[in-house]
PDB file of C-alpha atoms in Angstrom:
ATOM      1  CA  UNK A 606     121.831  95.834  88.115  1.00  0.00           C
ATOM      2  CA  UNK A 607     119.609  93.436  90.414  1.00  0.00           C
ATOM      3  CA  UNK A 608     116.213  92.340  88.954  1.00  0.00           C
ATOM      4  CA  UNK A 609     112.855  92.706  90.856  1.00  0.00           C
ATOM      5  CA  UNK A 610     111.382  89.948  92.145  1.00  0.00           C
ATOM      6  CA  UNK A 611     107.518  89.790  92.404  1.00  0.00           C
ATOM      7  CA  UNK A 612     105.628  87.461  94.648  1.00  0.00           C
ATOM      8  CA  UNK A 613     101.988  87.302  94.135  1.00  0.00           C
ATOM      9  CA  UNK A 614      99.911  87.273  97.868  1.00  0.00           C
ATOM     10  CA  UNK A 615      98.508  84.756  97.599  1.00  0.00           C
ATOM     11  CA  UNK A 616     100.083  82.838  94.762  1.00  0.00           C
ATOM     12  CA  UNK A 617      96.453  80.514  93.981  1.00  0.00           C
ATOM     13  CA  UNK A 618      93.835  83.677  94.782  1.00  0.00           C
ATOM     14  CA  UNK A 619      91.226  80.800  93.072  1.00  0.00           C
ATOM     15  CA  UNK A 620      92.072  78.288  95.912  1.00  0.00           C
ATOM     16  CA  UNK A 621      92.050  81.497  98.462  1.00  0.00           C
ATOM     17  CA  UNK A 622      88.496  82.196  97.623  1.00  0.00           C
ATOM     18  CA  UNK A 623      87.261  79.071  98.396  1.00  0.00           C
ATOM     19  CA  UNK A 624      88.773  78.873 101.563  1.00  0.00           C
ATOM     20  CA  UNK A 625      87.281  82.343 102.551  1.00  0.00           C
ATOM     21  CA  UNK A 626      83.628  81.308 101.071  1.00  0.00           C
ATOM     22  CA  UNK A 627      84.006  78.095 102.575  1.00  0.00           C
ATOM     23  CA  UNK A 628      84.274  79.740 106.165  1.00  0.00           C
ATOM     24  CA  UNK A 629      81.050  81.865 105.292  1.00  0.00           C
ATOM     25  CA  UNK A 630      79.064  79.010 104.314  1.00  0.00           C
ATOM     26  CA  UNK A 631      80.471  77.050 107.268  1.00  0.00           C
ATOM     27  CA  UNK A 632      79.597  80.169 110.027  1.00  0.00           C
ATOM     28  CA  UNK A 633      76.237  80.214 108.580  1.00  0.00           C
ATOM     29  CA  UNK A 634      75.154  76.516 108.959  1.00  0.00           C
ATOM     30  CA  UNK A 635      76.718  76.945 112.291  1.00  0.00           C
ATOM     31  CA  UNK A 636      75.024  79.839 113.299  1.00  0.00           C
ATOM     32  CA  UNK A 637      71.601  78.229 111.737  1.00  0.00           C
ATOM     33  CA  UNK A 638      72.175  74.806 113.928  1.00  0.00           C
ATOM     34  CA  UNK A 639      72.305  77.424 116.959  1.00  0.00           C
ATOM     35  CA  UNK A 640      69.290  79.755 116.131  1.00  0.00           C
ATOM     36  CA  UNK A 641      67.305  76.421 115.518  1.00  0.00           C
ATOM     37  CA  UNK A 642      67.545  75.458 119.050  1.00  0.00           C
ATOM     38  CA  UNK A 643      67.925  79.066 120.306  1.00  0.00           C
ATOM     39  CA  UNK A 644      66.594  78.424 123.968  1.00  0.00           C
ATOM     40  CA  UNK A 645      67.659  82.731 124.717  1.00  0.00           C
ATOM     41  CA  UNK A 646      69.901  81.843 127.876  1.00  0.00           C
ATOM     42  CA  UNK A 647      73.203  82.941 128.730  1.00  0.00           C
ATOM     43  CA  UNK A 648      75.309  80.389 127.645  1.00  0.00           C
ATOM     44  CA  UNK A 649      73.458  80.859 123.971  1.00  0.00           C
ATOM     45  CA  UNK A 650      74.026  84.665 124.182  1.00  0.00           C
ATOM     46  CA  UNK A 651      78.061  83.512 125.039  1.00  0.00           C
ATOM     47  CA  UNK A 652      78.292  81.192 122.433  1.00  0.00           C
ATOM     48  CA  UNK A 653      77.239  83.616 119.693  1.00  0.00           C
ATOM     49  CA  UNK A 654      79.325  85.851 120.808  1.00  0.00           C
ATOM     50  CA  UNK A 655      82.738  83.868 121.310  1.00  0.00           C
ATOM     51  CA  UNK A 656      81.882  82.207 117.967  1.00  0.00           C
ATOM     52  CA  UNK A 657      80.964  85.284 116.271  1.00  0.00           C
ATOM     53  CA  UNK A 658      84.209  86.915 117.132  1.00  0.00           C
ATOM     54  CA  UNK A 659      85.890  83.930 116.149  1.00  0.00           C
ATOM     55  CA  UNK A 660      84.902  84.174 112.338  1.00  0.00           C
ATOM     56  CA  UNK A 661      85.247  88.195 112.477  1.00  0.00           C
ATOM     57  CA  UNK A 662      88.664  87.926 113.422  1.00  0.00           C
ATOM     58  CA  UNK A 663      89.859  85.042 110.970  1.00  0.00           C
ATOM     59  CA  UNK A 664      87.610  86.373 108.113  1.00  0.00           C
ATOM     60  CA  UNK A 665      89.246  89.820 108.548  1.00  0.00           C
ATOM     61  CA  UNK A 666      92.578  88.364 108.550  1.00  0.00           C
ATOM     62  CA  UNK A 667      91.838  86.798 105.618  1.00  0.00           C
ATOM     63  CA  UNK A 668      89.867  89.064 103.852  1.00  0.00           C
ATOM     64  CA  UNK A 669      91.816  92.118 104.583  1.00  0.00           C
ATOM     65  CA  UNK A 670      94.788  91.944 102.584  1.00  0.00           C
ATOM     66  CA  UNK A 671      93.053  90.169  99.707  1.00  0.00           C
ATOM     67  CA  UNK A 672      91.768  93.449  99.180  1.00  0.00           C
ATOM     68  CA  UNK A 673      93.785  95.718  99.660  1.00  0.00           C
ATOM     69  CA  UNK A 674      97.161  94.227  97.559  1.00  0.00           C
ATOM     70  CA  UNK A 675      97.770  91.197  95.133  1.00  0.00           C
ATOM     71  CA  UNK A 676     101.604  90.901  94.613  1.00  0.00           C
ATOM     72  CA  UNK A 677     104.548  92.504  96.542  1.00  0.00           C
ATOM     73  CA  UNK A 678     107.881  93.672  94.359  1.00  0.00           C
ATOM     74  CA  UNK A 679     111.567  93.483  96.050  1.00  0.00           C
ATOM     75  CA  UNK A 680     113.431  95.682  93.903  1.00  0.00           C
ATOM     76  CA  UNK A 681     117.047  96.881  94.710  1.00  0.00           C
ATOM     77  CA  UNK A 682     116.255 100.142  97.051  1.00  0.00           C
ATOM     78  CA  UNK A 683     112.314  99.274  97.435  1.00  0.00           C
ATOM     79  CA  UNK A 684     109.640  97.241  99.009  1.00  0.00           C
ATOM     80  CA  UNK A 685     106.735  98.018  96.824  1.00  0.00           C
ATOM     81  CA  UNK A 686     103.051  96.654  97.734  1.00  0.00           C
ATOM     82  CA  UNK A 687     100.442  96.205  94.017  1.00  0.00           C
ATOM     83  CA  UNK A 688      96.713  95.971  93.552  1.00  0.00           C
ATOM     84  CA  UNK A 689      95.945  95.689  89.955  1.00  0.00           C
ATOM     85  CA  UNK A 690      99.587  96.616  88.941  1.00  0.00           C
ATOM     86  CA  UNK A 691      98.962 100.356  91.027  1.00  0.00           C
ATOM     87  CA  UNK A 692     101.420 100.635  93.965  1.00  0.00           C
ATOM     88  CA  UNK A 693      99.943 100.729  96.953  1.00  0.00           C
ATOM     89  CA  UNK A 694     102.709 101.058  99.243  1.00  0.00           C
ATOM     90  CA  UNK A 695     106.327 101.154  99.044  1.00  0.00           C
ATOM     91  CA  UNK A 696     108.738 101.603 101.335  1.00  0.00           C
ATOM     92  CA  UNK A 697     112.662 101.827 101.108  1.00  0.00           C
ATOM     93  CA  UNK A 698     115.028  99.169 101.927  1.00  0.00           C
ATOM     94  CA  UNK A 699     116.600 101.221 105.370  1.00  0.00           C
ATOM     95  CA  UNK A 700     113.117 101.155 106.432  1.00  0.00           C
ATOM     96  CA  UNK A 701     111.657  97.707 106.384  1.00  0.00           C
ATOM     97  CA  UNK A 702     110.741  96.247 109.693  1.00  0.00           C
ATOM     98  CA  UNK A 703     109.915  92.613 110.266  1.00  0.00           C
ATOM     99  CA  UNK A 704     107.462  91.519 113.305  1.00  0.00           C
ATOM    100  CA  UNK A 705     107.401  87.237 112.441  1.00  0.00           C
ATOM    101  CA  UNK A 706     105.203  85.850 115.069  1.00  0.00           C
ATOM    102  CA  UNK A 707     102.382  82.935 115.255  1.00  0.00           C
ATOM    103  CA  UNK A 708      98.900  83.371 113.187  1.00  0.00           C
ATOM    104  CA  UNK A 709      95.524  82.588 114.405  1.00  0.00           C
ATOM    105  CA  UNK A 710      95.906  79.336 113.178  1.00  0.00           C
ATOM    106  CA  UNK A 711      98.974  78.515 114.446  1.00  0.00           C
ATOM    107  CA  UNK A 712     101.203  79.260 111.562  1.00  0.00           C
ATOM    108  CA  UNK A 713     104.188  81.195 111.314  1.00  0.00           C
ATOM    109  CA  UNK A 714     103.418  84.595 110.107  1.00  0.00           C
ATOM    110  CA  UNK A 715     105.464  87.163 108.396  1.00  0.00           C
ATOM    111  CA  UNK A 716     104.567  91.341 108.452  1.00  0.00           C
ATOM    112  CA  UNK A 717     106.363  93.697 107.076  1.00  0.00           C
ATOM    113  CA  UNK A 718     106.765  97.359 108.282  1.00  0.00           C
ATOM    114  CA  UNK A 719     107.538 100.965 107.132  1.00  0.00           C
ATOM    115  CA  UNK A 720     109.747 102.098 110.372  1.00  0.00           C
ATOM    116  CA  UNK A 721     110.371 105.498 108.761  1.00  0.00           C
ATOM    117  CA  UNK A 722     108.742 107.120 111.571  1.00  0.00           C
ATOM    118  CA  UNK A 723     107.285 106.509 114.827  1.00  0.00           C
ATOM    119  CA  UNK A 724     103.958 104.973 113.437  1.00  0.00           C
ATOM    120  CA  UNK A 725     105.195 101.859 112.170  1.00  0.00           C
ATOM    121  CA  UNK A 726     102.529 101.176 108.390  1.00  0.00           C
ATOM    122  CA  UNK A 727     101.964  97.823 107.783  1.00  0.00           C
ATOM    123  CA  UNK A 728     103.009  96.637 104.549  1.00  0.00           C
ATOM    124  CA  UNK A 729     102.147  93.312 103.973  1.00  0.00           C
ATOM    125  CA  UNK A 730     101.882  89.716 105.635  1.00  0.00           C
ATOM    126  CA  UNK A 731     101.828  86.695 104.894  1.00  0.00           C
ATOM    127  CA  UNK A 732     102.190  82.977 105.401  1.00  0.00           C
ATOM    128  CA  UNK A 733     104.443  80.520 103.755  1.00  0.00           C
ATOM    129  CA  UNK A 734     101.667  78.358 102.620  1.00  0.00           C
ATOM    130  CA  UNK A 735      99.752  81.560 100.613  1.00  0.00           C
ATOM    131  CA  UNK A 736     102.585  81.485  98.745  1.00  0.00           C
ATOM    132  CA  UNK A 737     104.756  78.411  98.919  1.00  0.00           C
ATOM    133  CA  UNK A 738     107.897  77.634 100.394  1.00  0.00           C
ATOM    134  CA  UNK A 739     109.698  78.146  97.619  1.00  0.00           C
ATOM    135  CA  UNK A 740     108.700  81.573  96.542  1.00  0.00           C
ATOM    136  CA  UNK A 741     108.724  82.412 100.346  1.00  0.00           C
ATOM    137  CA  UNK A 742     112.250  81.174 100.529  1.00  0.00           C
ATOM    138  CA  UNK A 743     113.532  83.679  97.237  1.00  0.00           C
ATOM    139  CA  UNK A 744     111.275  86.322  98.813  1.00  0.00           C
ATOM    140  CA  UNK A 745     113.417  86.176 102.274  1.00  0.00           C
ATOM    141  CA  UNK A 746     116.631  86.020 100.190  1.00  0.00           C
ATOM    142  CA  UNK A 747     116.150  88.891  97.814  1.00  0.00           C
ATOM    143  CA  UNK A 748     114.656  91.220 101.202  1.00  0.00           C
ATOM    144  CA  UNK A 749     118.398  89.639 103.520  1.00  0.00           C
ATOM    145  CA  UNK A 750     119.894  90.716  99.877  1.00  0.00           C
ATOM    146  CA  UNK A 751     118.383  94.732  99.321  1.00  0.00           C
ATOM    147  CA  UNK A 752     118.775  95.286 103.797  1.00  0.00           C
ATOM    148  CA  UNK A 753     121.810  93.773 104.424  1.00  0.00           C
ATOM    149  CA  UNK A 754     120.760  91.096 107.034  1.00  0.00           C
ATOM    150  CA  UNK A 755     121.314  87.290 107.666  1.00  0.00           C
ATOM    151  CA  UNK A 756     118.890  84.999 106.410  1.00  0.00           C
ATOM    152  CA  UNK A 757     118.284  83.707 109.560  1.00  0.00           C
ATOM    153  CA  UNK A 758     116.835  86.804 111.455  1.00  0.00           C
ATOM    154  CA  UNK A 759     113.847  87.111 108.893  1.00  0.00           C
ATOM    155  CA  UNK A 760     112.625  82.737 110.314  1.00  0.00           C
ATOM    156  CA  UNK A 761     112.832  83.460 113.814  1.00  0.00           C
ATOM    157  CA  UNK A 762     110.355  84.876 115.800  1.00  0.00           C
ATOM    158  CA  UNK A 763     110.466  88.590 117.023  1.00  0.00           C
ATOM    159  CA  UNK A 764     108.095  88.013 119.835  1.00  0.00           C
ATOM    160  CA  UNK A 765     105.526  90.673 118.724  1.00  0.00           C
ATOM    161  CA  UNK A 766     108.012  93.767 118.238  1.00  0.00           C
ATOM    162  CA  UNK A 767     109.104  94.900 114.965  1.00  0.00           C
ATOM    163  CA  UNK A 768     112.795  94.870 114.407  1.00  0.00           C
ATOM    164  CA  UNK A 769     114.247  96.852 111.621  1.00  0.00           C
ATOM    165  CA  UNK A 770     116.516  94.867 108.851  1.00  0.00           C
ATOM    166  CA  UNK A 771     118.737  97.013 108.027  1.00  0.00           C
ATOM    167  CA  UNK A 772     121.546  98.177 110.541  1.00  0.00           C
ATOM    168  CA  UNK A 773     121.496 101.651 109.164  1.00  0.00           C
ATOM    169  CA  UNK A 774     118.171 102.603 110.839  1.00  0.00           C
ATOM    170  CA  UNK A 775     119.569 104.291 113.798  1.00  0.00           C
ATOM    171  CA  UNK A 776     116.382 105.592 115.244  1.00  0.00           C
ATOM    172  CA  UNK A 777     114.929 105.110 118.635  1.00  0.00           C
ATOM    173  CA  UNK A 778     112.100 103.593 117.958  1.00  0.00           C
ATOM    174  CA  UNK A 779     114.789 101.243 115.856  1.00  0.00           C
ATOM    175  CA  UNK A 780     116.905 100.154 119.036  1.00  0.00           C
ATOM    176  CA  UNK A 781     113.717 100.103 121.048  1.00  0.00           C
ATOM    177  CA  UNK A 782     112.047  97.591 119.100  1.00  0.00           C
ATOM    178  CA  UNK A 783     115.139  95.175 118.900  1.00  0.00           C
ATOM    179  CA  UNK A 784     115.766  95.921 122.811  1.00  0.00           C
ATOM    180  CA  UNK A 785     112.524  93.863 123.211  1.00  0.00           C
ATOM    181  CA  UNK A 786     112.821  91.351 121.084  1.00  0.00           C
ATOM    182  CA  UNK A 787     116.107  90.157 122.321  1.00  0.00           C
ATOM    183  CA  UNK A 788     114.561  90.378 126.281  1.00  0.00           C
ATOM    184  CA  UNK A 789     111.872  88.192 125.484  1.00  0.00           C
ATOM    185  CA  UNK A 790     113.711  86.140 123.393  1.00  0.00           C
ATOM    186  CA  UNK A 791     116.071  85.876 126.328  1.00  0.00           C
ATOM    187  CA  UNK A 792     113.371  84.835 128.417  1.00  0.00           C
ATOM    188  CA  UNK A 793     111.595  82.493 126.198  1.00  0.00           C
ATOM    189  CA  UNK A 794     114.509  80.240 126.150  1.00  0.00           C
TER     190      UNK A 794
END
């Protein structure tokens, strides 16, 4: 019998924090420099905006799954999501989809899917420096292991589709989403 294997998202939470209150304090001494010499012209009323959505979208990246789970379990049928040792999610291994694609900052990014019907439910995400290369590397091992696919598939990029991982998920939506990836792989190269 195969052991689970838990990955905590993100492995330092302490050093996470800081990061996200460091991006608070930094929009508002920003946003204070920019009130100061608020002049009420156009190119002020753009700048708060671009800037505004800016830190919305990275805060809400950041923020978002910080609350909502703190470790993810690979166990030998199941993808289970934890907050607080309470599953959140959990999905089976036929119906884990990957989408691995570039984050707002430029890093690769992992998500994973339940595929199980047409709605694909995020899971999780993450990036390999929340939780190291090393833990990232058994995590990717033990998911190939439970689905039944190479290594390989789960580092390269899917071009914003989900694929599904394991070659018994025979649904449309299933061959759709792999359709695309391999066209605009095709054309990226």
């Amino acid at each position: 019998m195969n052991e689970s294997l838990i990955i905590k998202i993100p492995n330092d939470r302490e050093s996470y924090v800081q990061s996200i209150i460091f991006l608070v304090i930094l929009t508002f001494i920003v946003l204070f420099a920019v009130f100061s010499q608020w002049k009420g012209t156009v190119l002020d009323y753009i700048f708060v905006l671009i800037f505004g959505l800016t830190v919305f979208i990275i805060l809400e990246e950041k923020i978002g799954q910080f609350l909502k789970i703190d470790s993810v379990e690979i166990s030998e049928n199941f993808m289970l999501t934890k907050k607080n040792n309470i599953v959140k999610n959990s999905v089976e291994s036929y119906n884990i989809g990957l989408k691995v694609s570039i984050g707002t900052d430029g890093l690769l990014e992992r998500s994973f899917y339940d595929i199980s019907n047409d709605n694909f439910r995020l899971i999780c995400k993450y990036k390999e420096k929340d939780i190291g290369q090393e833990k990232s590397d058994l995590l990717l091992n033990k998911i190939s292991e439970i689905t039944g696919c190479i290594p390989e598939l789960l580092s390269n990029s899917t071009h914003g589709h989900v694929i599904p991982l394991c070659c018994q998920n025979d649904t449309a939506k299933a061959y759709e989403g792999k359709m695309w990836a391999e066209v605009k792989k095709s054309s990226f190269s």
